[in-house]
């Protein structure tokens, strides 16, 4: 049975009631949606009004689709009403949980945390959805680092079950426990990771994508056959080149650069073909062309 039907309409799991999601881009809007689906009141905020407009339209579309498929039982408009779309970050004051999903840049996140420190209560949890920046490094900008951790959702958030929970050295075990329980109540299936570059997922995925690109670059096989091998031979739902296009080739390159820099190991070095595609702005699905045409 879909999780939306098993759950009480207004979940108050572990006292988390009010959630603020900062950044209404690809990830933030999906994260806001799943919190609303679980019955939480959500403040979704962004510095660009256009991002909030897009988020509102995309969330409505997604809720309607999930409802039509029977994945959520509640009327979409009821879920939608739980989200307050606003450019005013102070609307999130005293939220039980803040999830930061802004650009993958340390300086941008650090500047935002200065504001969140003012809005967070003594027991508020602050989580980053970062894919690659160190949780310990980010925690240095947080007033109460024991209440800070990584909650790494996957794209598309309403569909993907996995959430990586990343513990910083200073994260309190009770905050990890609370976050684990809470993520389960969202209908997600969490794993925990120490704060190592790429955590679990990208540490394993990036060398796979890199090797697939090198296999293509060296003329071993065609892109179609490389992807088919992983789909049919290893039962992956998508081949690694298709997946890279889906993630965005610029994002893939940025993650590889961080891992290469942090580990100093060539198994993470961005291949030349990837660099050339990114420089030519062939970024995958989002630009209409990457390894494949869309
Ligand atoms: N895209 C993915 O597949 C994916 C997967 C997992 C994690 N992440 C991580 O999630 C985070 C967000 O990624 P995304 O793909 O949603 O990016 P995105 O570019 O789609 O969205 C980022 C949003 O943050 C907003 N923003 C920037 N600075 C802000 C500020 N100070 N206050 C409020 N809003 C601000 C931008 O206007 C933009 O709308 C990044 O840390 C990224 O590494 C991304």
Tab-separated table of C-alpha atoms and ligand atoms in Angstrom, residues 22-29 45-48 51 89 100-105 108-109 112 115 128-132 152-155 247 251, ligand 1:
chain	number	residue	atom	x	y	z
A	22	UNK	CA	15.566	27.046	1.725
A	23	UNK	CA	16.130	26.988	-2.034
A	24	UNK	CA	13.160	26.161	-4.284
A	25	UNK	CA	15.142	24.617	-7.160
A	26	UNK	CA	15.053	21.020	-8.408
A	27	UNK	CA	15.727	19.535	-4.980
A	28	UNK	CA	14.151	22.074	-2.610
A	29	UNK	CA	10.754	21.927	-4.261
A	45	UNK	CA	11.725	30.059	0.372
A	46	UNK	CA	14.062	31.304	-2.364
A	47	UNK	CA	15.848	34.521	-3.241
A	48	UNK	CA	14.395	34.443	-6.781
A	51	UNK	CA	12.054	29.965	-8.638
A	89	UNK	CA	13.104	33.682	5.107
A	100	UNK	CA	19.071	23.937	3.088
A	101	UNK	CA	18.974	23.163	-0.660
A	102	UNK	CA	20.675	26.208	-2.186
A	103	UNK	CA	23.511	26.237	-4.722
A	104	UNK	CA	26.388	23.802	-4.214
A	105	UNK	CA	28.778	26.554	-3.117
A	108	UNK	CA	26.519	30.700	-0.501
A	109	UNK	CA	25.653	28.099	2.132
A	112	UNK	CA	22.754	31.566	4.525
A	115	UNK	CA	20.740	33.988	8.816
A	128	UNK	CA	22.100	20.456	4.340
A	129	UNK	CA	21.158	18.617	1.157
A	130	UNK	CA	24.707	19.044	-0.165
A	131	UNK	CA	25.956	16.360	-2.583
A	132	UNK	CA	29.635	16.868	-1.989
A	152	UNK	CA	20.919	13.999	1.166
A	153	UNK	CA	17.763	13.417	-0.861
A	154	UNK	CA	17.790	12.010	-4.407
A	155	UNK	CA	16.271	13.382	-7.564
A	247	UNK	CA	21.824	14.206	-13.282
A	251	UNK	CA	26.725	18.590	-11.842
B	1	LIG	N1	20.176	18.152	-8.595
B	1	LIG	C1	20.413	17.010	-7.991
B	1	LIG	O1	20.242	15.919	-8.583
B	1	LIG	C2	20.866	16.968	-6.561
B	1	LIG	C3	20.795	15.758	-5.850
B	1	LIG	C4	21.148	15.729	-4.496
B	1	LIG	C5	21.608	16.891	-3.882
B	1	LIG	N2	21.689	18.065	-4.585
B	1	LIG	C6	22.144	19.255	-3.849
B	1	LIG	O2	21.000	20.041	-3.514
B	1	LIG	C7	21.352	21.426	-3.502
B	1	LIG	C8	20.447	22.177	-4.464
B	1	LIG	O3	20.599	21.633	-5.753
B	1	LIG	P1	19.522	21.869	-6.912
B	1	LIG	O4	19.853	20.919	-7.990
B	1	LIG	O5	18.147	21.911	-6.340
B	1	LIG	O6	19.935	23.356	-7.377
B	1	LIG	P2	19.056	24.426	-8.173
B	1	LIG	O7	20.040	25.322	-8.845
B	1	LIG	O8	17.992	23.772	-8.970
B	1	LIG	O9	18.333	25.244	-6.992
B	1	LIG	C9	18.990	26.040	-6.069
B	1	LIG	C10	18.046	27.154	-5.651
B	1	LIG	O10	18.643	27.849	-4.554
B	1	LIG	C11	18.284	29.209	-4.675
B	1	LIG	N3	19.165	30.006	-3.828
B	1	LIG	C12	20.457	30.333	-4.025
B	1	LIG	N4	20.924	31.041	-2.960
B	1	LIG	C13	19.903	31.146	-2.088
B	1	LIG	C14	19.757	31.761	-0.805
B	1	LIG	N5	20.762	32.384	-0.211
B	1	LIG	N6	18.564	31.675	-0.199
B	1	LIG	C15	17.525	31.036	-0.792
B	1	LIG	N7	17.611	30.440	-2.000
B	1	LIG	C16	18.785	30.509	-2.634
B	1	LIG	C17	18.372	29.482	-6.164
B	1	LIG	O11	17.625	30.646	-6.525
B	1	LIG	C18	17.797	28.196	-6.755
B	1	LIG	O12	16.403	28.315	-6.979
B	1	LIG	C19	22.837	21.482	-3.842
B	1	LIG	O13	23.568	21.516	-2.653
B	1	LIG	C20	23.058	20.184	-4.608
B	1	LIG	O14	24.393	19.735	-4.538
B	1	LIG	C21	21.330	18.134	-5.894
